[in-house]
Tab-separated table of C-alpha atoms in Angstrom:
chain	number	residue	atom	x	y	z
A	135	UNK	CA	-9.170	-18.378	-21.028
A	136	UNK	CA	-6.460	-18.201	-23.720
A	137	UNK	CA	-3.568	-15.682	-23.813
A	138	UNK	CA	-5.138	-12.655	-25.274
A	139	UNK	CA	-2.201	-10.496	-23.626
A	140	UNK	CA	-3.350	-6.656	-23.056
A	141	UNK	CA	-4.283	-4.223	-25.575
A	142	UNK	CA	-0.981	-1.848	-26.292
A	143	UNK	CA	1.389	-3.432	-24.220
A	144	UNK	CA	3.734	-6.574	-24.353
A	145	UNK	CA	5.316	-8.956	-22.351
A	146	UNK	CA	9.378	-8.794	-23.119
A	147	UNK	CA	12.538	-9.734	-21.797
A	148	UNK	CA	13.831	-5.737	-19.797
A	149	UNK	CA	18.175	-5.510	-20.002
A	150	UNK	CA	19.213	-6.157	-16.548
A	151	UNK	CA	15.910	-6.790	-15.106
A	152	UNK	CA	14.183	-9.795	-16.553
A	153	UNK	CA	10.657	-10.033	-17.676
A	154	UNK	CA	9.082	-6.686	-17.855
A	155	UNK	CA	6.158	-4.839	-19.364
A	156	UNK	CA	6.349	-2.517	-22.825
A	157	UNK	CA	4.280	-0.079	-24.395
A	158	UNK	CA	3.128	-0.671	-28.031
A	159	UNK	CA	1.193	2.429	-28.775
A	160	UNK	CA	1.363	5.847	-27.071
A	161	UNK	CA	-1.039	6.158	-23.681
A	162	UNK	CA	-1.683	10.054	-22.768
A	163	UNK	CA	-0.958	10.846	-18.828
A	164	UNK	CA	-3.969	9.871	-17.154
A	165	UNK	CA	-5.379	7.145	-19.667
A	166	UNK	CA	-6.076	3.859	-18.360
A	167	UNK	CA	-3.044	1.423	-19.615
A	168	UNK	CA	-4.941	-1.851	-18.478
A	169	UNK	CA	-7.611	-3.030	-15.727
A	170	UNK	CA	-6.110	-6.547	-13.458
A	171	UNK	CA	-9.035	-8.600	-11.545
A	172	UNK	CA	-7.334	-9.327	-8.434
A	173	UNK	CA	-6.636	-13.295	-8.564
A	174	UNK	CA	-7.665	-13.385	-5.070
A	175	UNK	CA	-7.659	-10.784	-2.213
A	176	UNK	CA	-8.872	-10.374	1.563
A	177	UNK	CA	-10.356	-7.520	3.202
A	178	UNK	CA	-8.535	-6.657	6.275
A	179	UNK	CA	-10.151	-7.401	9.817
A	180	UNK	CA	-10.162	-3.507	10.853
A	181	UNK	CA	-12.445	-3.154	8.074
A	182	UNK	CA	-15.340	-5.250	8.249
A	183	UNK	CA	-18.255	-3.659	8.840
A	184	UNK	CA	-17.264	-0.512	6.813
A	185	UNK	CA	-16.848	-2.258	3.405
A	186	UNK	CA	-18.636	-5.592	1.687
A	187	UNK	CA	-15.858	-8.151	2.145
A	188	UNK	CA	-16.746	-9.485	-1.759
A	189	UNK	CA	-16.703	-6.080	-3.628
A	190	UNK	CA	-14.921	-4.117	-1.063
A	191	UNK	CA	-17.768	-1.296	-1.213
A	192	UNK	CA	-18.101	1.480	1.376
A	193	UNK	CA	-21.036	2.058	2.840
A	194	UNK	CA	-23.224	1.698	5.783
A	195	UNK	CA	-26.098	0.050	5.310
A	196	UNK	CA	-24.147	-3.420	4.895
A	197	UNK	CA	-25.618	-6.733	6.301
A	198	UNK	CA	-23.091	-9.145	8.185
A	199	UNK	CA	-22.637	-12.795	7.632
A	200	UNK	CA	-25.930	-15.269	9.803
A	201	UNK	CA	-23.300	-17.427	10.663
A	202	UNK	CA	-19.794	-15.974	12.096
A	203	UNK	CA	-21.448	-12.597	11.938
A	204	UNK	CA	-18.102	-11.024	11.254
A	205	UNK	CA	-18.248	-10.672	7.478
A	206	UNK	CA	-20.255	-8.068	6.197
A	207	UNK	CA	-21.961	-7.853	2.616
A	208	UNK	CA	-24.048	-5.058	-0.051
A	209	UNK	CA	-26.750	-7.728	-0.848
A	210	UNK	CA	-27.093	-11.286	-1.212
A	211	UNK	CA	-26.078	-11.474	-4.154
A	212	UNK	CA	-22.165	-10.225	-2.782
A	213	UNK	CA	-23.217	-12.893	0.205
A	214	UNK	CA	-22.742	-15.433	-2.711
A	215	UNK	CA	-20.174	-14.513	-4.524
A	216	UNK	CA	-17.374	-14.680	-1.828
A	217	UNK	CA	-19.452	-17.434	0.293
A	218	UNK	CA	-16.592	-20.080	-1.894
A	219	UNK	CA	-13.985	-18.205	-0.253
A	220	UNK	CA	-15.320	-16.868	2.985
A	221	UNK	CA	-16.719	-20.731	3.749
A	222	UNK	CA	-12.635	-20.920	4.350
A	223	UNK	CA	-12.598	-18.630	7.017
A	224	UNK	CA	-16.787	-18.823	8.437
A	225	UNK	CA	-16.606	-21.979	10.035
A	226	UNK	CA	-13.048	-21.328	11.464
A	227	UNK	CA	-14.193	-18.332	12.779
A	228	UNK	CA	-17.155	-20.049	14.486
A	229	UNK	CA	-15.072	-22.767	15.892
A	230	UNK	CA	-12.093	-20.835	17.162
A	231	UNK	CA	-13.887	-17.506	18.179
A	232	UNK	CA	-11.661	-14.742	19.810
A	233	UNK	CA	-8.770	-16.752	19.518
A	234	UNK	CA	-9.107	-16.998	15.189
A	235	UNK	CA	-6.327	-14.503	14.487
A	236	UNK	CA	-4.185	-15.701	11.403
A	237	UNK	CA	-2.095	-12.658	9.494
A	238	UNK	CA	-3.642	-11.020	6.424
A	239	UNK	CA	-0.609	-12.564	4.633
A	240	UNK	CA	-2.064	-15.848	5.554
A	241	UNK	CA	-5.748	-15.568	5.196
A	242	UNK	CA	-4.688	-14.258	1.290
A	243	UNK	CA	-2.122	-17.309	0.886
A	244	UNK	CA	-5.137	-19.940	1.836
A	245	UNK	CA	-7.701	-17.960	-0.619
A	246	UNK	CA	-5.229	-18.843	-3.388
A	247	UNK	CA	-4.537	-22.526	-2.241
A	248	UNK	CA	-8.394	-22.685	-2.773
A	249	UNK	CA	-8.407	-20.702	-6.088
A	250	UNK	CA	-5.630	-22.988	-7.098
A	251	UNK	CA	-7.688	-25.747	-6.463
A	252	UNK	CA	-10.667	-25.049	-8.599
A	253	UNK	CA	-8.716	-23.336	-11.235
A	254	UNK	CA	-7.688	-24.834	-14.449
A	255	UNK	CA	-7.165	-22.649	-16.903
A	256	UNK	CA	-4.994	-19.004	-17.184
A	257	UNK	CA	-8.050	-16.380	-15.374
A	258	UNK	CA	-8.688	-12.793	-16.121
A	259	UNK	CA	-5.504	-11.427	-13.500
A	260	UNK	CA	-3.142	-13.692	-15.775
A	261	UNK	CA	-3.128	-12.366	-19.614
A	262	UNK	CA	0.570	-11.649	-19.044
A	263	UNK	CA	1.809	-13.492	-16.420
A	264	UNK	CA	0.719	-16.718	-14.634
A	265	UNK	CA	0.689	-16.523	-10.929
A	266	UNK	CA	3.017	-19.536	-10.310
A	267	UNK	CA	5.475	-17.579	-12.361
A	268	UNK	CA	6.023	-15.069	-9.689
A	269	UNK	CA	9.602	-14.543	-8.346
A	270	UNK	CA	10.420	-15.901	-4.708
A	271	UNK	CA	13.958	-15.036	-4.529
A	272	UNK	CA	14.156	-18.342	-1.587
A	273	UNK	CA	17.674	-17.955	-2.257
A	274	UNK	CA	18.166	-14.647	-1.056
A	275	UNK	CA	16.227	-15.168	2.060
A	276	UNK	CA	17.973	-14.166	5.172
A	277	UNK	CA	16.788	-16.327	8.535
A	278	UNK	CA	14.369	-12.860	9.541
A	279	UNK	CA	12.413	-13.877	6.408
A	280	UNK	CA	12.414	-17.378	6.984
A	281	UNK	CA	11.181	-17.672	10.073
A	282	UNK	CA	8.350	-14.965	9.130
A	283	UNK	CA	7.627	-17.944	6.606
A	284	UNK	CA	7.684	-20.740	9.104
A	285	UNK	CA	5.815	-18.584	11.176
A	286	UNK	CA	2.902	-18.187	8.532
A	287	UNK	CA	2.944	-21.697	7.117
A	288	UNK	CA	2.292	-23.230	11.126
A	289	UNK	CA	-0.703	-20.720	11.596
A	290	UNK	CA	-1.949	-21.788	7.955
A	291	UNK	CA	-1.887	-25.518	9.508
A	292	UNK	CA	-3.085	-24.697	12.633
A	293	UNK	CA	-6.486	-22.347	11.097
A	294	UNK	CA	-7.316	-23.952	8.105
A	295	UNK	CA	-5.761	-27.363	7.964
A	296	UNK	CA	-9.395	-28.560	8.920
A	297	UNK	CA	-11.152	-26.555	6.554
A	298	UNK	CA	-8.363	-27.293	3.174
A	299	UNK	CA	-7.798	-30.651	2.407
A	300	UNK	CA	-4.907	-31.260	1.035
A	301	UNK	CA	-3.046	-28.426	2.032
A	302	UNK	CA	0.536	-27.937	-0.121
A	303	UNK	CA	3.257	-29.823	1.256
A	304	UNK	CA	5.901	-27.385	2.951
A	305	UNK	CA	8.383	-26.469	0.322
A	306	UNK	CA	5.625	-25.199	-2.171
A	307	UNK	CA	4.003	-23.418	0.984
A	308	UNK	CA	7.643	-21.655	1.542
A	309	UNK	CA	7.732	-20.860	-2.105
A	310	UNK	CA	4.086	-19.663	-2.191
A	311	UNK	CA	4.303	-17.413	1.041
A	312	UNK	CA	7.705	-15.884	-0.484
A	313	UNK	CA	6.255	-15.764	-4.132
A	314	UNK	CA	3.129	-13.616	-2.032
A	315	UNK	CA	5.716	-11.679	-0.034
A	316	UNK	CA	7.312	-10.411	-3.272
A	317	UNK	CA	4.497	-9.831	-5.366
A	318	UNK	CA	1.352	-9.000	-3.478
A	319	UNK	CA	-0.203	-5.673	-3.036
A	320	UNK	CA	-1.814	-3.946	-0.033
A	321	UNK	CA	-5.409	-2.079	-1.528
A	322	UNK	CA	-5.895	0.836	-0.366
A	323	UNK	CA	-9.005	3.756	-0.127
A	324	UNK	CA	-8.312	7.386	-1.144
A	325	UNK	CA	-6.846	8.241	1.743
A	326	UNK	CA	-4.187	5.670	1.543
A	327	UNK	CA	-6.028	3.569	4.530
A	328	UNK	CA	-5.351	-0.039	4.298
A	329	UNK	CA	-8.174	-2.255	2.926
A	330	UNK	CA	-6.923	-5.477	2.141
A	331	UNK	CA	-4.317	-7.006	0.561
A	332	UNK	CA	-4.807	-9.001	-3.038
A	333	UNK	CA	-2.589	-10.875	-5.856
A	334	UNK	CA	-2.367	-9.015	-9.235
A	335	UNK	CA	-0.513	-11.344	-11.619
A	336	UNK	CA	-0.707	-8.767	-14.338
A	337	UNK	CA	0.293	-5.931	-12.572
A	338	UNK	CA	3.487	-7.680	-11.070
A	339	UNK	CA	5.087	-8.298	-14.356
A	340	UNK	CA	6.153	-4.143	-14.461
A	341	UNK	CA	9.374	-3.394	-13.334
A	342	UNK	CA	9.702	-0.539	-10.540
A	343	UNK	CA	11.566	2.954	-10.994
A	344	UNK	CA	12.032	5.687	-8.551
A	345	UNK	CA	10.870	7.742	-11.530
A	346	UNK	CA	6.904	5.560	-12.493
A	347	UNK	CA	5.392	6.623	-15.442
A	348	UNK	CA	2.331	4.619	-14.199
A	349	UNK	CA	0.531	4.602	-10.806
A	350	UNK	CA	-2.000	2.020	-9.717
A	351	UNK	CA	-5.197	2.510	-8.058
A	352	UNK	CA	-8.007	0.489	-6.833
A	353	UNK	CA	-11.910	0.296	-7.400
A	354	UNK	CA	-13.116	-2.148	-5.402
A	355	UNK	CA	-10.619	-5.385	-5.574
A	356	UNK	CA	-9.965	-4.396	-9.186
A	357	UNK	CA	-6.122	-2.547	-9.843
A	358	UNK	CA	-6.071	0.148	-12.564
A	359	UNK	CA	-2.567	0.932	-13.882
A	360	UNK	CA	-2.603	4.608	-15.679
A	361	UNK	CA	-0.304	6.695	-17.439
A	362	UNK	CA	1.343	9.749	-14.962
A	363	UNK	CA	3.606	10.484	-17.826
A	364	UNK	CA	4.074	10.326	-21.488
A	365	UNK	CA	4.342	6.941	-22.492
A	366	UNK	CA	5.412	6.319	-25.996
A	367	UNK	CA	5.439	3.012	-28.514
A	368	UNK	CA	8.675	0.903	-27.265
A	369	UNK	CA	8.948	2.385	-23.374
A	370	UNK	CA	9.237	-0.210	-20.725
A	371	UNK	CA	6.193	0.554	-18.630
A	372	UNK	CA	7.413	0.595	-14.820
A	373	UNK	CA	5.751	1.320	-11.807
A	374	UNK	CA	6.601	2.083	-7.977
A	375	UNK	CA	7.223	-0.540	-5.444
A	376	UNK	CA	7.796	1.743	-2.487
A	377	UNK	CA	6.920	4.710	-1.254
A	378	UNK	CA	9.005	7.610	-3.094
A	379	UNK	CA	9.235	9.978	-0.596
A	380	UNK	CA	12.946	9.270	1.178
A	381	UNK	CA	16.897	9.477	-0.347
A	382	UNK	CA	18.388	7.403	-2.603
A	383	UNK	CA	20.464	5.197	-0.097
A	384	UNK	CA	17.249	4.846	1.977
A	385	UNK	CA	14.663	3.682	-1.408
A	386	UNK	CA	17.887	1.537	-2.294
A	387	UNK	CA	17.696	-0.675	1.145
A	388	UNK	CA	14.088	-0.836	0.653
A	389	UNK	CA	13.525	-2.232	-2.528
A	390	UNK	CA	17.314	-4.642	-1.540
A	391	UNK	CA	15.428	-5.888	1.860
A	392	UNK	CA	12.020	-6.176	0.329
A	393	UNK	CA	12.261	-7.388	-3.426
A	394	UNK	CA	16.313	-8.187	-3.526
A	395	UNK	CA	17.502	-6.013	-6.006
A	396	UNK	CA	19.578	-2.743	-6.724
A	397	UNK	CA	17.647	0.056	-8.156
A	398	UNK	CA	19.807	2.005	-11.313
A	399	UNK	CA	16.792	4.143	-12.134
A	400	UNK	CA	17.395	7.298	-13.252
A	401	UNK	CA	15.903	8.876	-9.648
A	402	UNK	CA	19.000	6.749	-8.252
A	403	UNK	CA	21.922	7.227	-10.582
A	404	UNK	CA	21.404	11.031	-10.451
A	405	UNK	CA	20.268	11.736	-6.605
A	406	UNK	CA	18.597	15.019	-7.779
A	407	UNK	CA	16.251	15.318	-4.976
A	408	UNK	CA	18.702	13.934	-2.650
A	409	UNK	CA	19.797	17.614	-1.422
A	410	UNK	CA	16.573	18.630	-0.785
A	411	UNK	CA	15.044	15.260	0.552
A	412	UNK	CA	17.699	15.911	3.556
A	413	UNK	CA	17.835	19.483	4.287
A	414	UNK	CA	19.710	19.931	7.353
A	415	UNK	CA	18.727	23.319	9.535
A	416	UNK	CA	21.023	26.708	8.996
A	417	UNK	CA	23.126	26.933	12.221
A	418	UNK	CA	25.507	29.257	12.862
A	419	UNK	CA	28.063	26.317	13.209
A	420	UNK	CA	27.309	23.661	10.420
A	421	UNK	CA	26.553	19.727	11.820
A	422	UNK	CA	29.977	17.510	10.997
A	423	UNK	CA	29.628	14.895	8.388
A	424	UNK	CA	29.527	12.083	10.891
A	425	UNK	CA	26.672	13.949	13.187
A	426	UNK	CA	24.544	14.033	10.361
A	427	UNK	CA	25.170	10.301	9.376
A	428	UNK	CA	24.858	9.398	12.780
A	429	UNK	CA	20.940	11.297	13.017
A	430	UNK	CA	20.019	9.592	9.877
A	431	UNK	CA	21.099	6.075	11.238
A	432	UNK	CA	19.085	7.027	14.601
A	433	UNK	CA	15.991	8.307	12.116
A	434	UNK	CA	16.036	5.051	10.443
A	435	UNK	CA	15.909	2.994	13.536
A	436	UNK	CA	12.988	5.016	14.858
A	437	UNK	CA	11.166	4.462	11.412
A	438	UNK	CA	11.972	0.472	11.982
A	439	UNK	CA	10.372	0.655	15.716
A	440	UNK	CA	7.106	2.127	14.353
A	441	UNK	CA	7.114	-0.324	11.174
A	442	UNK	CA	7.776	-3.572	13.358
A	443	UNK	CA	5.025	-2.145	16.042
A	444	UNK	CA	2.778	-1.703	13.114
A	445	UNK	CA	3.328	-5.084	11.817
A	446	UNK	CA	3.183	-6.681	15.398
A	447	UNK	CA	0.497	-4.491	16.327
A	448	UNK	CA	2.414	-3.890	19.599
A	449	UNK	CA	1.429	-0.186	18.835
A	450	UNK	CA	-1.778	-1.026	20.074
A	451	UNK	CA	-0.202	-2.138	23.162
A	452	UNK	CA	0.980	1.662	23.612
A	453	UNK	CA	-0.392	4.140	25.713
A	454	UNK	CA	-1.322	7.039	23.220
A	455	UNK	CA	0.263	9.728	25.771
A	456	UNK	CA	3.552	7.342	25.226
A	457	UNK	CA	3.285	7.322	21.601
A	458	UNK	CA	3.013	11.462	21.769
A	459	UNK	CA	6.511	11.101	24.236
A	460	UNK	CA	8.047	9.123	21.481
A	461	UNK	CA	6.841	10.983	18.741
A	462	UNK	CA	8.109	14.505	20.205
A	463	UNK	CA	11.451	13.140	21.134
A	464	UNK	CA	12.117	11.841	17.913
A	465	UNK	CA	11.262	14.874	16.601
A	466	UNK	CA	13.141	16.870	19.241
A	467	UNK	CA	16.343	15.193	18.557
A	468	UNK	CA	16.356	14.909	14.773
A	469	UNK	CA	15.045	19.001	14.399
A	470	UNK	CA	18.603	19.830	16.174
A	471	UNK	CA	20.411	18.743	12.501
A	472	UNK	CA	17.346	18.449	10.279
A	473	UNK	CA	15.341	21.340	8.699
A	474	UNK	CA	11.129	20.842	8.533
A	475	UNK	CA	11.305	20.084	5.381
A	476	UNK	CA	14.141	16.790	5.901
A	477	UNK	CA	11.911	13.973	4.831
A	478	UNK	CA	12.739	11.705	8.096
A	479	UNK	CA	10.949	15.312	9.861
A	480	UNK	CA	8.191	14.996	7.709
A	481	UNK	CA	7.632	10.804	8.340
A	482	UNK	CA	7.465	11.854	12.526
A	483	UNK	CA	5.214	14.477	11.708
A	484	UNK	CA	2.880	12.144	9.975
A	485	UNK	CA	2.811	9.931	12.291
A	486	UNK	CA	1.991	12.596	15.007
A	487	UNK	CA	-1.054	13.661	12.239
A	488	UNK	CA	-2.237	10.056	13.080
A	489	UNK	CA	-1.772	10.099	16.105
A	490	UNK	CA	-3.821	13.828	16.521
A	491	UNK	CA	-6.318	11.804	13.794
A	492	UNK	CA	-7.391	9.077	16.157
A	493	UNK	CA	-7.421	11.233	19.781
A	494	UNK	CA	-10.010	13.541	17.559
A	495	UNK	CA	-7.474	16.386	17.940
A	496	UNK	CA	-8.854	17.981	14.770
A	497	UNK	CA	-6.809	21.457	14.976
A	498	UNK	CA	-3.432	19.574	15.763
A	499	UNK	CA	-3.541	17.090	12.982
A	500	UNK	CA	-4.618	20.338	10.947
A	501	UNK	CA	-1.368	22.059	11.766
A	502	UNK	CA	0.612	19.047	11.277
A	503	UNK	CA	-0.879	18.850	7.946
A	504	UNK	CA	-0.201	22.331	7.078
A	505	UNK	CA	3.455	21.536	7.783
A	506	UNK	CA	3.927	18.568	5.341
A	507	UNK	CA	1.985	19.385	2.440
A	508	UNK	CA	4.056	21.932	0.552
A	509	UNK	CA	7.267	19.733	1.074
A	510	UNK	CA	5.813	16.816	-0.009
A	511	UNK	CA	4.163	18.594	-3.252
A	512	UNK	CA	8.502	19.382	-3.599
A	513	UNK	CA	9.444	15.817	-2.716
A	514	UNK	CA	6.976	13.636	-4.660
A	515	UNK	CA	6.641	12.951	-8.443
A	516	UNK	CA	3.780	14.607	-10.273
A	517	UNK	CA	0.225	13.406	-9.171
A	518	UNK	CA	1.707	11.243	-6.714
A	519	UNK	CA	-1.272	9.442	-4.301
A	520	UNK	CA	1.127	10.476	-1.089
A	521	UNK	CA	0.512	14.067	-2.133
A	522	UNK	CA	-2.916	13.655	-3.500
A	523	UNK	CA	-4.474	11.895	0.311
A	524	UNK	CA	-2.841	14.735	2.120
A	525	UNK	CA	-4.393	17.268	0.243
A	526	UNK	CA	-8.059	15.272	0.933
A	527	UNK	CA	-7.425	15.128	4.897
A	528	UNK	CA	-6.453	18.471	4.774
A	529	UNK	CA	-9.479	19.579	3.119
A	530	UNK	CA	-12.008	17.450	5.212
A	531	UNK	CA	-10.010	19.100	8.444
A	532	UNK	CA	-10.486	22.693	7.101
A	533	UNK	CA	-14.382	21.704	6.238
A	534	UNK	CA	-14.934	19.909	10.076
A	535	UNK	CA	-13.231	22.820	11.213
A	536	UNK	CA	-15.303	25.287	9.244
A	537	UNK	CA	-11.995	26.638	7.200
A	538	UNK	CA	-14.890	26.656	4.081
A	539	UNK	CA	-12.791	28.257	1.676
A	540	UNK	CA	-9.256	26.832	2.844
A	541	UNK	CA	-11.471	23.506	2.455
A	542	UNK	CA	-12.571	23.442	-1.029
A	543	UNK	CA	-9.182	24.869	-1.783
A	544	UNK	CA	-7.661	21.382	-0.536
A	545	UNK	CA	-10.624	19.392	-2.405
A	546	UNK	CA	-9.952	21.173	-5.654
A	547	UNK	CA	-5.555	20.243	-5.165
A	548	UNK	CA	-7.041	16.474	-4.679
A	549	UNK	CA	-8.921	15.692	-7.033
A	550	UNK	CA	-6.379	17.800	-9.823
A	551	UNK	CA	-4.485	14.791	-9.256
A	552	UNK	CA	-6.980	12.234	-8.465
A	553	UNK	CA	-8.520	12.873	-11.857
A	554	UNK	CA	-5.505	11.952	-13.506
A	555	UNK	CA	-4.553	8.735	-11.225
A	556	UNK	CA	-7.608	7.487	-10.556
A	557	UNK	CA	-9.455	8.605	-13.635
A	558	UNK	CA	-12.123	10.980	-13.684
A	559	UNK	CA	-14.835	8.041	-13.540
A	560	UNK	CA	-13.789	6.707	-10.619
A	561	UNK	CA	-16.370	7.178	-7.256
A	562	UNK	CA	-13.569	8.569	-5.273
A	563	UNK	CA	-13.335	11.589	-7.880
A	564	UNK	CA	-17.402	11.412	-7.457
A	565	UNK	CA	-17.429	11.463	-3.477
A	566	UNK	CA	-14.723	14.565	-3.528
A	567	UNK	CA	-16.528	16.758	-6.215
A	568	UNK	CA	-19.921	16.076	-4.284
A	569	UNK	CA	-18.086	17.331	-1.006
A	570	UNK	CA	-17.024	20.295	-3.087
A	571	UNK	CA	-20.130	21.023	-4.516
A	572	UNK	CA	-21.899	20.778	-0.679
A	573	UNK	CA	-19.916	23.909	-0.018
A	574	UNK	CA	-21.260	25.830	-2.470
């Protein structure tokens, strides 16, 4: 296709930033600034069986794959429509079995290699921006991030060099893997569970603030980018690369580690939510300066075990009992300096909520819930998602729990947000006013 660009915005050159996106007409909060096609995506493993691996549907009655019988589709008609990129992964996943495992990261990287392949002209995901225009930063690269690269470019050889001819030779795979690193997006559900990850060439171009006026949502592997603010004729539009919910200095290593630059938002040049984001608890004799730089050093590294765990899916390793331990003493130790409402508090809690989620401890995830809601309604932006999924698991606890009223108090909070950030057509908005209306 040609370069029809997108309907009230424009590509242009953003002071101090590069390439960014810009508004040419006025979008309302909660209009739909543009739709992106993903360019290619992957559903993640955890999830097959639950959603159609081409359209990324829910639902149950889903038929799976004749051959590897791992991939799971609505219809044939689905069946066919990923079967040129799920050929990649079918026979591999015949011929290696239990021992197929490569990352999400590089089951998306060889989907593109193969889209590359085929693909001639600029596609749907690419009005603005081309996907081999995407930033790598390889020169800011620190040998962590390079070996994660080497790392993913040997299991790309070792799962699909059979089943890709012609793979890349290694320094475009180092720039693709870092160009995917830096640009990709994880999709996720309502309640902010992990579906898949995907490439969005249009929806890369904006910029980030600590301060969005746009938020992006899914349906299906489809991104929809709408206004959460005013946006008038001229404003850069930007959008959020990470979540929003911790201090400055914290956001600012974030976005240095993970996209290599400096955030001078607004959010970050004035700190105003900084106070409150780190409320330490009233004691009769005050925590020193150094005590309380020394907790938020320790709350960091705690937040790094449970990310790298995550990521190595070492957590899986853990006994749950152990994770409670480690949960509780983190919490022990930090609640000595920081109030309930200190956001590094709030992240142990929510992992605790997770924890109660999976052990089916309905009445202590409830009460953890209970707990982080109203600071996070303080310590998010306005119809934030963060907000928005706690608010649904809350509600679906009360209703499980038979808390009818407390339930459809939570629904009604959810979807006064959803409607705006996922748009009031959206099945998600649909599934949560059904659940409401069940009540009645």
């Amino acid at each position: 296709m040609k370069n029809e660009g997108i309907d009230g915005t424009e590509r242009f050159l953003s002071p101090g930033k590069g390439r960014g996106l810009r508004a040419v007409r006025h979008f309302a909060v909660g209009e739909l600034v543009f739709a992106c096609p993903a360019y290619s995506y992957v559903l993640t493993v955890n999830e097959r069986g639950a959603h159609c691996e081409h359209c990324f549907t829910r639902r149950e009655d889903l038929f799976k794959c004749g051959k590897c019988k791992q991939a799971y589709y609505c219809n044939v008609d689905c069946q066919r429509g990923d079967w040129p990129m799920h050929k990649l992964e079918c026979v591999a996943m015949c011929a290696y079995g239990e021992n197929w495992c490569p990352s999400e990261t590089v089951r998306l990287v060889a989907r593109i290699i193969m889209k590359q392949k085929v693909t001639t002209e600029r596609t749907s995901s690419e009005r603005l921006l081309l996907l081999k225009e995407f930033e790598s930063h390889l020169d800011k690269m620190d040998s962590e991030k390079d070996e994660m690269v080497q790392a993913d470019i040997a299991a790309l050889h070792h799962f699909y060099s059979r089943h890709i001819s012609d793979l890349p030779d290694e320094q475009t795979l180092i720039e693709l893997f870092a160009q995917v690193n830096c640009n990709g997006f994880t999709i996720e559900d309502e309640e902010l569970s992990h579906l898949g990850s995907a490439a969005f060439p249009d929806v890369a171009l904006m910029n980030h603030s600590c301060s969005p006026n746009v938020i992006v949502t899914y349906k299906g592997t489809v991104a929809e980018v709408r206004a959460v603010k005013e946006i008038n004729p001229g404003d850069e539009i930007f959008n959020s690369y990470i979540d929003l919910l911790y201090p400055t200095e914290d956001r600012r290593e974030r976005l240095l580690d993970s996209y290599f630059f400096t955030c001078q938002c607004t959010e970050c040049t004035s700190k105003s939510k900084d106070k409150a984001k780190m409320e330490i608890r009233k004691l009769s004799s005050p925590p020193e300066p150094e005590e309380i730089r020394s907790m938020v050093h320790y709350a960091k590294n705690v937040i790094e075990e449970f990310r790298r765990a995550k990521h190595y899916k070492n957590i899986l390793l853990l006994k749950t009992e152990d994770l409670i331990q480690l949960i509780s003493l983190s919490q022990e130790k930090m609640g000595a300096i920081f109030a309930d409402t200190n956001v590094y508090m709030l992240h142990m809690m929510y992992q605790a909520m997770g924890v109660c989620l999976y052990m089916q401890d309905w009445d202590g995830a409830m009460n953890y819930g209970e707990k982080i809601i109203q600071p996070y309604s303080v310590h998010y932006p306005a119809y934030s998602l963060n907000v928005a999924s706690m608010y649904l698991k809350l509600g679906r606890l009360y209703l499980g729990l038979e808390k009818k009223s407390q339930g459809v108090r939570a629904l009604k909070k959810a979807l006064a947000i959803m409607e705006v950030a996922h748009g009031k057509d959206h099945h998600y908005v649909a599934e949560v006013k059904r659940e409401i209306e069940e009540q009645k």
